Each structure stands twice: as structure tokens, then as C-alpha cells.
PDB file of C-alpha atoms in Angstrom:
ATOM      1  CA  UNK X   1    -146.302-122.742  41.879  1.00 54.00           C
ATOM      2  CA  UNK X   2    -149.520-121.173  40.554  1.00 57.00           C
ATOM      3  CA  UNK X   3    -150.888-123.154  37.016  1.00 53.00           C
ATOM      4  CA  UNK X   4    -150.635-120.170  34.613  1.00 56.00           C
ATOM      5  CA  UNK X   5    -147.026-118.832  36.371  1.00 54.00           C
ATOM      6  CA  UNK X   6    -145.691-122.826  35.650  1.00 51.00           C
ATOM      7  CA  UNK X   7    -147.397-122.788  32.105  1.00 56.00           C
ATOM      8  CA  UNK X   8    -145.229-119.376  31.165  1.00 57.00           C
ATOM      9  CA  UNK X   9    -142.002-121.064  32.412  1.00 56.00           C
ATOM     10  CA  UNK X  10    -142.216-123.755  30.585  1.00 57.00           C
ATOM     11  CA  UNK X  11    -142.341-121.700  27.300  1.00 56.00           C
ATOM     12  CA  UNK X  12    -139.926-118.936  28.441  1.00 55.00           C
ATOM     13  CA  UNK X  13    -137.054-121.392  26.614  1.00 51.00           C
ATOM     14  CA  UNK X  14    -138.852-121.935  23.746  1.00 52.00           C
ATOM     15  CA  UNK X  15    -139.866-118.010  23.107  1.00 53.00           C
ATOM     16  CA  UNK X  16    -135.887-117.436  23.250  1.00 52.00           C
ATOM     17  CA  UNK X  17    -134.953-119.710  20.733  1.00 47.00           C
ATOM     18  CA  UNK X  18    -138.009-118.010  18.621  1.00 56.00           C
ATOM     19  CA  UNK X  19    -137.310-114.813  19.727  1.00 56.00           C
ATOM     20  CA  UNK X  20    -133.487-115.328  18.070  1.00 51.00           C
ATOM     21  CA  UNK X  21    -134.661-116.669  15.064  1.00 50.00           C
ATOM     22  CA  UNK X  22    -136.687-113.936  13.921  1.00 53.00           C
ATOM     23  CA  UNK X  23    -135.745-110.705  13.436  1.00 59.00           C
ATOM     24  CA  UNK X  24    -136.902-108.701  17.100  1.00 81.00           C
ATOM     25  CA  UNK X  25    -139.016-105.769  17.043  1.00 92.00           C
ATOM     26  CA  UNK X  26    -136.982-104.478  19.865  1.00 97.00           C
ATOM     27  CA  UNK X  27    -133.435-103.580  20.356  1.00 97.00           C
ATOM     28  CA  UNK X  28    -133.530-103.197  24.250  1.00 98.00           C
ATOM     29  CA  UNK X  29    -135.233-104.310  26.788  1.00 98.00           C
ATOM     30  CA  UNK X  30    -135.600-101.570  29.978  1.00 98.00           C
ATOM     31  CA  UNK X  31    -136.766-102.900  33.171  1.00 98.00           C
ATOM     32  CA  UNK X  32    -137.216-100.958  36.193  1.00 98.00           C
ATOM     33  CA  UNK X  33    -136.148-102.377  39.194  1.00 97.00           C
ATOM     34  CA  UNK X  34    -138.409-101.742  42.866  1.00 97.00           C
ATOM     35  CA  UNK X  35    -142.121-103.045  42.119  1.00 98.00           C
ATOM     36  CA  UNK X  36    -141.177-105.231  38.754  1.00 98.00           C
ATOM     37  CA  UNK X  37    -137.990-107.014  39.407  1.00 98.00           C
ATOM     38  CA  UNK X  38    -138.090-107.214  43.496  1.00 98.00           C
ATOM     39  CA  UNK X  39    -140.930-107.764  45.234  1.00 98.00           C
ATOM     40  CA  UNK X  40    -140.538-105.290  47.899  1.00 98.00           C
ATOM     41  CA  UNK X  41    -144.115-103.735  48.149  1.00 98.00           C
ATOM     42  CA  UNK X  42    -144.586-105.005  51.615  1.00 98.00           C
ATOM     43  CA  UNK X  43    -141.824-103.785  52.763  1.00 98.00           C
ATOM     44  CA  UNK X  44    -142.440-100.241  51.328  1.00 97.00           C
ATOM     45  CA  UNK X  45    -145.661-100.162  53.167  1.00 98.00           C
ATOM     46  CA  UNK X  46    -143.941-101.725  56.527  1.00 98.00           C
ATOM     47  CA  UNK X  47    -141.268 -99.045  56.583  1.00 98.00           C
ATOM     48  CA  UNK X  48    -143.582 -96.074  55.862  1.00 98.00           C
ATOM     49  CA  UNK X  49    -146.021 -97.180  58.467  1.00 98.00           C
ATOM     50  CA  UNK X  50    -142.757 -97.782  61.120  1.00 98.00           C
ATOM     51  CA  UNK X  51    -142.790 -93.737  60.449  1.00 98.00           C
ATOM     52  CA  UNK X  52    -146.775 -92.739  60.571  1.00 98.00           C
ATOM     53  CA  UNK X  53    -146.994 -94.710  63.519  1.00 98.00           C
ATOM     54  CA  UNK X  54    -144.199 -93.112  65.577  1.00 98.00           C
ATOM     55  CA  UNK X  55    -145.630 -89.602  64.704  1.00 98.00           C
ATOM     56  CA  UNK X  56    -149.120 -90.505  65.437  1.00 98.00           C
ATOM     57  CA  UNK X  57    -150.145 -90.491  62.164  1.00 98.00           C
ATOM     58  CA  UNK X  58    -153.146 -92.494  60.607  1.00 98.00           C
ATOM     59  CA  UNK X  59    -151.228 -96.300  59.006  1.00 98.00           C
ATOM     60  CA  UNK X  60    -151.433 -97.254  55.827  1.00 98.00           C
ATOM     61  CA  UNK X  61    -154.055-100.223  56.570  1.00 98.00           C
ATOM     62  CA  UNK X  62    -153.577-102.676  53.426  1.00 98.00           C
ATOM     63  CA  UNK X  63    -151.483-103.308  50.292  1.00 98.00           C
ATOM     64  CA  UNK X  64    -154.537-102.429  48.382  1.00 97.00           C
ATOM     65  CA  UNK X  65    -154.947 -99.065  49.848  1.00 98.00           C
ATOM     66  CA  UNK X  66    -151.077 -98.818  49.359  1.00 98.00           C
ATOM     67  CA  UNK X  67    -151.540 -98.956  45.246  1.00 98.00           C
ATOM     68  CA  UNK X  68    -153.622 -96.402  45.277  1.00 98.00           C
ATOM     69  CA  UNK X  69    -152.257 -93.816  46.757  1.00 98.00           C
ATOM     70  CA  UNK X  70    -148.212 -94.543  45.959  1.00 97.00           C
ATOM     71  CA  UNK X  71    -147.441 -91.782  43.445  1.00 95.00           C
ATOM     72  CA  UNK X  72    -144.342 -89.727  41.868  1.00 91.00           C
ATOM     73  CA  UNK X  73    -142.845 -87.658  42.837  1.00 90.00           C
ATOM     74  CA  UNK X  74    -142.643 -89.573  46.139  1.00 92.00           C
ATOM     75  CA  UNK X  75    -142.480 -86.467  48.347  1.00 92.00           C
ATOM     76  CA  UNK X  76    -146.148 -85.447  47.283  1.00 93.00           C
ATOM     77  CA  UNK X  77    -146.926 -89.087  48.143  1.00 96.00           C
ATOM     78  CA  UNK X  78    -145.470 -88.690  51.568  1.00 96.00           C
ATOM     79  CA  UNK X  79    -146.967 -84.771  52.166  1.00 96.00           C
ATOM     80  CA  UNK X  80    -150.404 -86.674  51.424  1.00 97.00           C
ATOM     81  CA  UNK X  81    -149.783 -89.385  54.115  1.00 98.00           C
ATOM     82  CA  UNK X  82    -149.730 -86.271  56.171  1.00 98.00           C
ATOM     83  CA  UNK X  83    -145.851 -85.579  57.113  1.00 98.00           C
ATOM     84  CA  UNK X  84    -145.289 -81.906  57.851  1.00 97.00           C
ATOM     85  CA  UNK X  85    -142.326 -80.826  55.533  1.00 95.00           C
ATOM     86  CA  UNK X  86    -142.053 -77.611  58.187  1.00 95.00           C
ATOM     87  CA  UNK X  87    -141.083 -79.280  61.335  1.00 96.00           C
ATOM     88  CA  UNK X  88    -139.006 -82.618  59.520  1.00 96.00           C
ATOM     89  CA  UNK X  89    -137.264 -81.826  56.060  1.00 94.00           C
ATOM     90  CA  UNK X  90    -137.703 -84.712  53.590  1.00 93.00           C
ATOM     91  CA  UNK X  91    -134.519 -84.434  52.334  1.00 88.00           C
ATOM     92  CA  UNK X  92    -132.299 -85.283  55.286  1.00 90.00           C
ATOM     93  CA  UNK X  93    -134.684 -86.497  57.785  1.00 95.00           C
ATOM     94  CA  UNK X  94    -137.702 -88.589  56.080  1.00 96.00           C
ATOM     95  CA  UNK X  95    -136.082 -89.598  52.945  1.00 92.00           C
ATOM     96  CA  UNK X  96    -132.920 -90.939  55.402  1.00 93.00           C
ATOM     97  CA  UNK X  97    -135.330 -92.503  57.670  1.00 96.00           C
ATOM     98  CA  UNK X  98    -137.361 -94.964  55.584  1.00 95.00           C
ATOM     99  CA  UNK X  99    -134.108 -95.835  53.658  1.00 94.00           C
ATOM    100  CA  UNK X 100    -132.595 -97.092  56.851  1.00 96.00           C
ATOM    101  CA  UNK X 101    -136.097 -98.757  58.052  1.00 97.00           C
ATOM    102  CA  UNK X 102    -135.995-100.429  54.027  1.00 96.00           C
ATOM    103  CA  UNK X 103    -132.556-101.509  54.168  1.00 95.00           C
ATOM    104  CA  UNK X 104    -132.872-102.980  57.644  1.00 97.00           C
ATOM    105  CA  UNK X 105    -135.266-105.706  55.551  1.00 97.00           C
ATOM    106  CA  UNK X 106    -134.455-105.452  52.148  1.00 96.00           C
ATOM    107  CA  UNK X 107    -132.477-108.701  52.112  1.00 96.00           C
ATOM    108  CA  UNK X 108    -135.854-110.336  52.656  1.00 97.00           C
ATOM    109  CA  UNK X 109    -137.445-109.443  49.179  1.00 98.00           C
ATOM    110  CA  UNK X 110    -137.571-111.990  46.989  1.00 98.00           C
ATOM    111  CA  UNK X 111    -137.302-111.373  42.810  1.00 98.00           C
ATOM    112  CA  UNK X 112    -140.696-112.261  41.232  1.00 98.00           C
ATOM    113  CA  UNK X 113    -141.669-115.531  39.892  1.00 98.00           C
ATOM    114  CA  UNK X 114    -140.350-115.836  37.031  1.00 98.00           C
ATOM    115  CA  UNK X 115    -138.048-113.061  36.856  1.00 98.00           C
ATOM    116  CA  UNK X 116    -134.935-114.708  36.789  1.00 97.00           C
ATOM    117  CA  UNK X 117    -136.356-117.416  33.837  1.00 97.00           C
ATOM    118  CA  UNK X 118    -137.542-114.144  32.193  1.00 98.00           C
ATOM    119  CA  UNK X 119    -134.399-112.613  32.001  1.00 97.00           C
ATOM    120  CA  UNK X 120    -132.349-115.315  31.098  1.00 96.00           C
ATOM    121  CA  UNK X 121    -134.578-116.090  28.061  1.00 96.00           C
ATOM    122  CA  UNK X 122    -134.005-112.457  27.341  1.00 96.00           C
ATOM    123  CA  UNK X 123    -130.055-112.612  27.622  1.00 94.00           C
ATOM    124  CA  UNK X 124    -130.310-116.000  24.983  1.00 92.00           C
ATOM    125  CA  UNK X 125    -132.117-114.240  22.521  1.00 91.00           C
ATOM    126  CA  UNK X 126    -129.310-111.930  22.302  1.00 92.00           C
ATOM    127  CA  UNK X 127    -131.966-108.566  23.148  1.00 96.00           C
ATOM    128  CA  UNK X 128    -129.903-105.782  25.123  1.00 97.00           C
ATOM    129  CA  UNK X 129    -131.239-105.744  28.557  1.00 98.00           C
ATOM    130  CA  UNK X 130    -130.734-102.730  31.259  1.00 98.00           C
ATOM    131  CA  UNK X 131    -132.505-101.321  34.076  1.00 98.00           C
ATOM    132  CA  UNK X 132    -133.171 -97.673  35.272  1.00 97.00           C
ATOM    133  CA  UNK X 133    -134.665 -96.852  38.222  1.00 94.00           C
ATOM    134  CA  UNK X 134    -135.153 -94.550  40.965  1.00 86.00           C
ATOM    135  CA  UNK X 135    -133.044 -96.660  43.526  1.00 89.00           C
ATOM    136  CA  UNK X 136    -129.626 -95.216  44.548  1.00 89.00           C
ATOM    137  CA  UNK X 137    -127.026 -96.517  41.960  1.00 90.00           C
ATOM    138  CA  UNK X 138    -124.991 -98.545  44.623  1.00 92.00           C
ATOM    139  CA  UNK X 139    -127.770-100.019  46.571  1.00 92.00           C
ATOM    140  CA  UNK X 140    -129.118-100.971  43.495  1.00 95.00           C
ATOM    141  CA  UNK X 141    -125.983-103.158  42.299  1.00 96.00           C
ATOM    142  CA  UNK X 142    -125.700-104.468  45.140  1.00 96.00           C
ATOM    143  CA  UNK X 143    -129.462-105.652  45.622  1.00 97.00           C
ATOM    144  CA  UNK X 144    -129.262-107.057  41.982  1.00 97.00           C
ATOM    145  CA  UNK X 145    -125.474-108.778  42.975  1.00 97.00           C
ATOM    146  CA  UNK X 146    -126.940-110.206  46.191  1.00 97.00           C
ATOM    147  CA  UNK X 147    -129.693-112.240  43.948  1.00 97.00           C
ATOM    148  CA  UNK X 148    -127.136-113.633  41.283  1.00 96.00           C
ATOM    149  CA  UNK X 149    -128.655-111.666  37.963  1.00 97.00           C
ATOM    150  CA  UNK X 150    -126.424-108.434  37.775  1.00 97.00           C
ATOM    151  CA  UNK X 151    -124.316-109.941  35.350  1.00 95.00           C
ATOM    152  CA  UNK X 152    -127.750-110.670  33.271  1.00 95.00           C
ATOM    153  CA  UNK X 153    -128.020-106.518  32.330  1.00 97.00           C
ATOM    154  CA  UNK X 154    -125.686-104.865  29.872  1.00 97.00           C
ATOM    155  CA  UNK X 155    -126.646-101.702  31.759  1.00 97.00           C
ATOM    156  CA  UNK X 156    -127.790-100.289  35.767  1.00 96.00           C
ATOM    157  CA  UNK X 157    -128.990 -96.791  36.179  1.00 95.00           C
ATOM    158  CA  UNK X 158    -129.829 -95.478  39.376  1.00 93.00           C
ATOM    159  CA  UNK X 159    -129.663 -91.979  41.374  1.00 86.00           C
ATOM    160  CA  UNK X 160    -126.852 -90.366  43.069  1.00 74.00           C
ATOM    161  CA  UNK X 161    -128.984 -90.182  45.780  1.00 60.00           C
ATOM    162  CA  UNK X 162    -131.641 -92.080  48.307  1.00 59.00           C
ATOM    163  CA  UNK X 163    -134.572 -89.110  47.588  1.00 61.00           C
ATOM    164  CA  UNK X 164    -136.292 -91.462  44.936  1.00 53.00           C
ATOM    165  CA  UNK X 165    -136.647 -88.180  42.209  1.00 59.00           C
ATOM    166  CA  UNK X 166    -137.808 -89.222  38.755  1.00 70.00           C
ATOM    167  CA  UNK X 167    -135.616 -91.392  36.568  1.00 90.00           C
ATOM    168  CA  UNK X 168    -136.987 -89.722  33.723  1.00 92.00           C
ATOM    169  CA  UNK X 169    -133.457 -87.331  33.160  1.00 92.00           C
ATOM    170  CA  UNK X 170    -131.803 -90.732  33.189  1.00 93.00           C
ATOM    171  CA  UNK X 171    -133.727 -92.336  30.530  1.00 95.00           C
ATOM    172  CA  UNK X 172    -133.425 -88.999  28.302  1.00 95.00           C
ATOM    173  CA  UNK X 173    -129.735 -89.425  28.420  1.00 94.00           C
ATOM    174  CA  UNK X 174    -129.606 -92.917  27.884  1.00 96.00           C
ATOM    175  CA  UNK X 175    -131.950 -92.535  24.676  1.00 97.00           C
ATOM    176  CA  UNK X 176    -129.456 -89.503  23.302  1.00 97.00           C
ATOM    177  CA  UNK X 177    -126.821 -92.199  23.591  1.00 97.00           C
ATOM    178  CA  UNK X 178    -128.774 -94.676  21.737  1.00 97.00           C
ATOM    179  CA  UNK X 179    -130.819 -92.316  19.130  1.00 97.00           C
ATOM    180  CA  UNK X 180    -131.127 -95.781  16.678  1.00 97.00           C
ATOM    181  CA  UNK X 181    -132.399 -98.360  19.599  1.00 97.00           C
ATOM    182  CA  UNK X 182    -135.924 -99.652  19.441  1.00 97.00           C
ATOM    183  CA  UNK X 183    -136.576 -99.850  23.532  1.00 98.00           C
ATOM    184  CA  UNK X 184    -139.584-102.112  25.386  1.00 98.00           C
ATOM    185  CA  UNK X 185    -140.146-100.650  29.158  1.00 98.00           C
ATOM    186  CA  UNK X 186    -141.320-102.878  31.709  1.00 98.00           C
ATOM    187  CA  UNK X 187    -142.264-101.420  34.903  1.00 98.00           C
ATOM    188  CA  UNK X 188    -144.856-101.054  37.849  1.00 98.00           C
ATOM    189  CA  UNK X 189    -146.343 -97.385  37.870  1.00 97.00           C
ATOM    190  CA  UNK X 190    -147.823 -94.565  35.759  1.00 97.00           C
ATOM    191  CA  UNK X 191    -144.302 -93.141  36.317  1.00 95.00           C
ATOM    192  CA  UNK X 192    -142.796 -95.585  34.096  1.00 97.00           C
ATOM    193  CA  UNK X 193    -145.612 -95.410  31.378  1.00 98.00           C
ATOM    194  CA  UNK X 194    -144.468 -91.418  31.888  1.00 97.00           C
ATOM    195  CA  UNK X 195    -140.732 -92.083  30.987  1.00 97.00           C
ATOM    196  CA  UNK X 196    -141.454 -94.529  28.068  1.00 98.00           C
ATOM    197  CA  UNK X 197    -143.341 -91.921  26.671  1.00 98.00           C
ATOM    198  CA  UNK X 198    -140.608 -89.177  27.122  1.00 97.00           C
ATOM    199  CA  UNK X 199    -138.154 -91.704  25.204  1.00 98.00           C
ATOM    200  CA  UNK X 200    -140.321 -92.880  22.438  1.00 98.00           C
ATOM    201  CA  UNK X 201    -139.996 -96.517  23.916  1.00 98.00           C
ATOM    202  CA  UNK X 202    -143.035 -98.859  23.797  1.00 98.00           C
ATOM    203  CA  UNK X 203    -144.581-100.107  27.299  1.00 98.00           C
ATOM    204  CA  UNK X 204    -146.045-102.984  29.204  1.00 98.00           C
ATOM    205  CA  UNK X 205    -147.347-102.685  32.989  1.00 98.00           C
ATOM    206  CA  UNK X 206    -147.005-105.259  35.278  1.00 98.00           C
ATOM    207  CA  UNK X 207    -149.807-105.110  37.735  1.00 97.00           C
ATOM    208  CA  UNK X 208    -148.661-106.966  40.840  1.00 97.00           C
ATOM    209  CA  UNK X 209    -146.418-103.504  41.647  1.00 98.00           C
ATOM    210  CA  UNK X 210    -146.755-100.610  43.856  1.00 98.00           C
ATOM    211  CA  UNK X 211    -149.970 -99.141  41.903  1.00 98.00           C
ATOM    212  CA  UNK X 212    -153.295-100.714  41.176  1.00 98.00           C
ATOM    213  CA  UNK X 213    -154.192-102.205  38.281  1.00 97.00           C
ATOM    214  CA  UNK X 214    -157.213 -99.874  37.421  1.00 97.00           C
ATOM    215  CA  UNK X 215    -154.293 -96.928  37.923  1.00 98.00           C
ATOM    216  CA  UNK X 216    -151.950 -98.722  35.368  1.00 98.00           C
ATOM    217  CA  UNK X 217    -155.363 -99.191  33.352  1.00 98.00           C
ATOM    218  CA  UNK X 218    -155.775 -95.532  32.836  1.00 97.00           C
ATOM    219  CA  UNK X 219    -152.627 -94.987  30.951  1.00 98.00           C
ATOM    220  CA  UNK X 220    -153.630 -97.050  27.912  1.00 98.00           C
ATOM    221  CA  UNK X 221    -150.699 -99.829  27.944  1.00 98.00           C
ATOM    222  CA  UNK X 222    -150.421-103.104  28.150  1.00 98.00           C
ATOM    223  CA  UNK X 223    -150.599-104.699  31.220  1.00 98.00           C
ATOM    224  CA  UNK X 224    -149.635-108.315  32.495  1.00 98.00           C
ATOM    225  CA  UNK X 225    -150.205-109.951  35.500  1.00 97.00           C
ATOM    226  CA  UNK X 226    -146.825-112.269  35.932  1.00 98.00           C
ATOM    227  CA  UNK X 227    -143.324-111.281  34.708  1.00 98.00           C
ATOM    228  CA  UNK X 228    -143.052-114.570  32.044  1.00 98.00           C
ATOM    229  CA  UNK X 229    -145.992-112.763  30.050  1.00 98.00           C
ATOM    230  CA  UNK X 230    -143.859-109.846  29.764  1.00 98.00           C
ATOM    231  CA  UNK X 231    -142.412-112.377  26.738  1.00 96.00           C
ATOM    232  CA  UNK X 232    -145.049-112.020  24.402  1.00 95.00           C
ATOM    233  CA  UNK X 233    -144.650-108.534  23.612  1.00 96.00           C
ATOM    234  CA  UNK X 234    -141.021-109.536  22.446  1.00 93.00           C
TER     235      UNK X 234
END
């Protein structure tokens, strides 16, 4: 375990019992899920270059080059990777596609370091925790069951579909049904940093996501470069 990751563990317990001493600045906490929770950005780039390479298109060469192209909304990102919408819709052939490539491997993504300690310290300081994302609703339970910390979020939002659209309608009608709630977002991408704008919720980027950190730079946030920081903003 890296120095400053084994540092931040150490003090996740004692933030909690600080954290629920003192009255919070936050009511909720709002993670998103792909990019911040599970580390699944290899597997993102695996499955997506499975697809260029059948069609003879140019791979995606690195991880690096990866964050800095990755965008929302995700068809955009795959028009630019050069799939012709005209001959293959992305709705029911190349959105159906990677999500059978992804799910072929998804059981091999491990949470973050430190997630897990993160959110537990969360759940003991008594802060509301939820996630919304862009996953499909079920896959997204299950992923979160299969790793033993679904029961650690009062709340899961996810699509009704596998097209990964923006969340952001989801987070507007979460904050209409919580007009008093003082919301954190955590997440990976200028998307997110989008949504906690469109809410009114405050924002911290973690870096080590599907963009770069000079892209999550740009949007004037916070940033953090392992998941136990995310406690200091609490």
C-alpha cells in the first residue's frame, strides 16, 4: 500500500468520529459510481478497442490518451473515435456491443483504495450517502452487491437503459425531492462538475478517473488524488 493512501486510512476513523461531533456542512454525500467508486478505466479502454480493432479502426493506444478524449455525451465520444453512426446505429448495435464486451470483465474491477474505508467512515458519521450515475440501474446494484457496500448508500440511481445519456435529469429530480439538503458530489469527469452545478451541490474531482487531471483542472473544483482525501472536504 502506497505511504500517503496508508496515512489517509489510518485517519478515515478518526475524521468520522470528528465529522459526528460537529455539526456537518453537508447533508448528503453523492458519489458517482464508474471512474470514482470502481476502477474500471482499463476495462473501458479494453472493450472500446475490442470494437476499433474489429472495424479497422485506429486503437486507443494508452490510458493517458484515453482521459483525454473520454467525453459526454458518450456518443460524440464514440463518433470521434471514428464509428460511422450511418452504417451501425449506436443505439442498438454499438451501445449493445461494448456493454456485452464490459460485462464479459466487469467482475474483474476492483473498488478503489480506500473506497470501502471511505464510505464506511461516511455511514458512522451519520452523513446521507447515495450514488447517481450513468450505469443501468440493475447492473449497477448488482456491481455494488457483488463488492459487499450496497447496503452502505441510502440511495442508487441509474438509467433505464445501457446508452450511458447524462445523469443530469436524475440529479434534478432527486434535488426537487430534497429542496433543504446541502449535497457534496464526488466524481471523475467534467460531466459530474456539470451536474453539481445544475443542483447547486458543491464538488470535488477525483483525478485517477476516466479524464485527465488538467481536464478536471479546467473546471475550477477541487480535485484529489485518492478517495480517503475525499474526507477533508467533509
Amino acid at each position: 500500500m502506497r505511504p500517503r493512501l496508508a496515512g489517509d486510512l489510518r485517519r478515515t476513523r478518526g475524521v468520522a468520529l470528528n465529522m459526528a461531533e460537529r455539526t456537518q456542512k453537508y447533508t448528503h454525500l453523492i458519489w458517482d459510481f464508474n471512474g470514482t467508486i470502481l476502477d474500471d478505466v482499463w476495462l473501458g479502454v479494453s472493450s472500446v478497442n475490442t470494437m476499433l480493432e474489429a472495424r479497422g479502426l485506429p486503437s486507443i493506444p494508452c490510458v493517458e490518451h484515453y482521459r483525454e478524449i473520454f467525453d459526454f455525451p458518450i456518443r460524440e465520444y464514440y463518433r470521434g473515435l471514428g464509428f460511422d453512426f450511418d452504417v451501425e446505429d449506436y443505439e442498438t448495435k454499438l451501445a449493445a456491443e461494448w456493454v456485452a464486451l464490459y460485462k464479459a470483465r466487469e467482475e474483474e474491477c476492483p473498488l478503489y483504495d480506500g473506497v470501502r474505508e471511505t464510505v464506511a467512515a461516511v455511514a458512522e458519521s451519520g452523513m446521507s450517502q447515495l450514488i447517481i450515475s450513468a450505469s443501468e440501474q440493475a447492473c449497477l446494484r448488482a456491481q455494488l452487491a457483488a463488492r459487499g457496500i450496497l447496503d452502505r448508500f441510502d440511495a442508487v440511481y441509474g438509467l433505464g437503459d445501457f446508452l450511458a445519456g447524462s445523469k443530469e435529469s436524475i440529479a434534478r429530480a432527486w434535488r426537487e425531492a430534497h429542496p433543504e439538503a446541502r449535497p457534496l458530489l464526488v466524481g471523475d469527469t467534467t460531466h459530474d462538475a456539470t451536474v453539481a452545478g445544475a443542483i447547486g451541490a458543491d464538488c470535488v474531482l477525483f483525478c485517477g478517473g476516466h479524464q485527465s487531471e488538467s481536464r478536471l483542472r479546467a473546471c475550477g473544483k477541487p480535485m484529489i488524488r485518492s478517495i480517503p482525501e475525499l474526507l477533508r472536504y467533509l
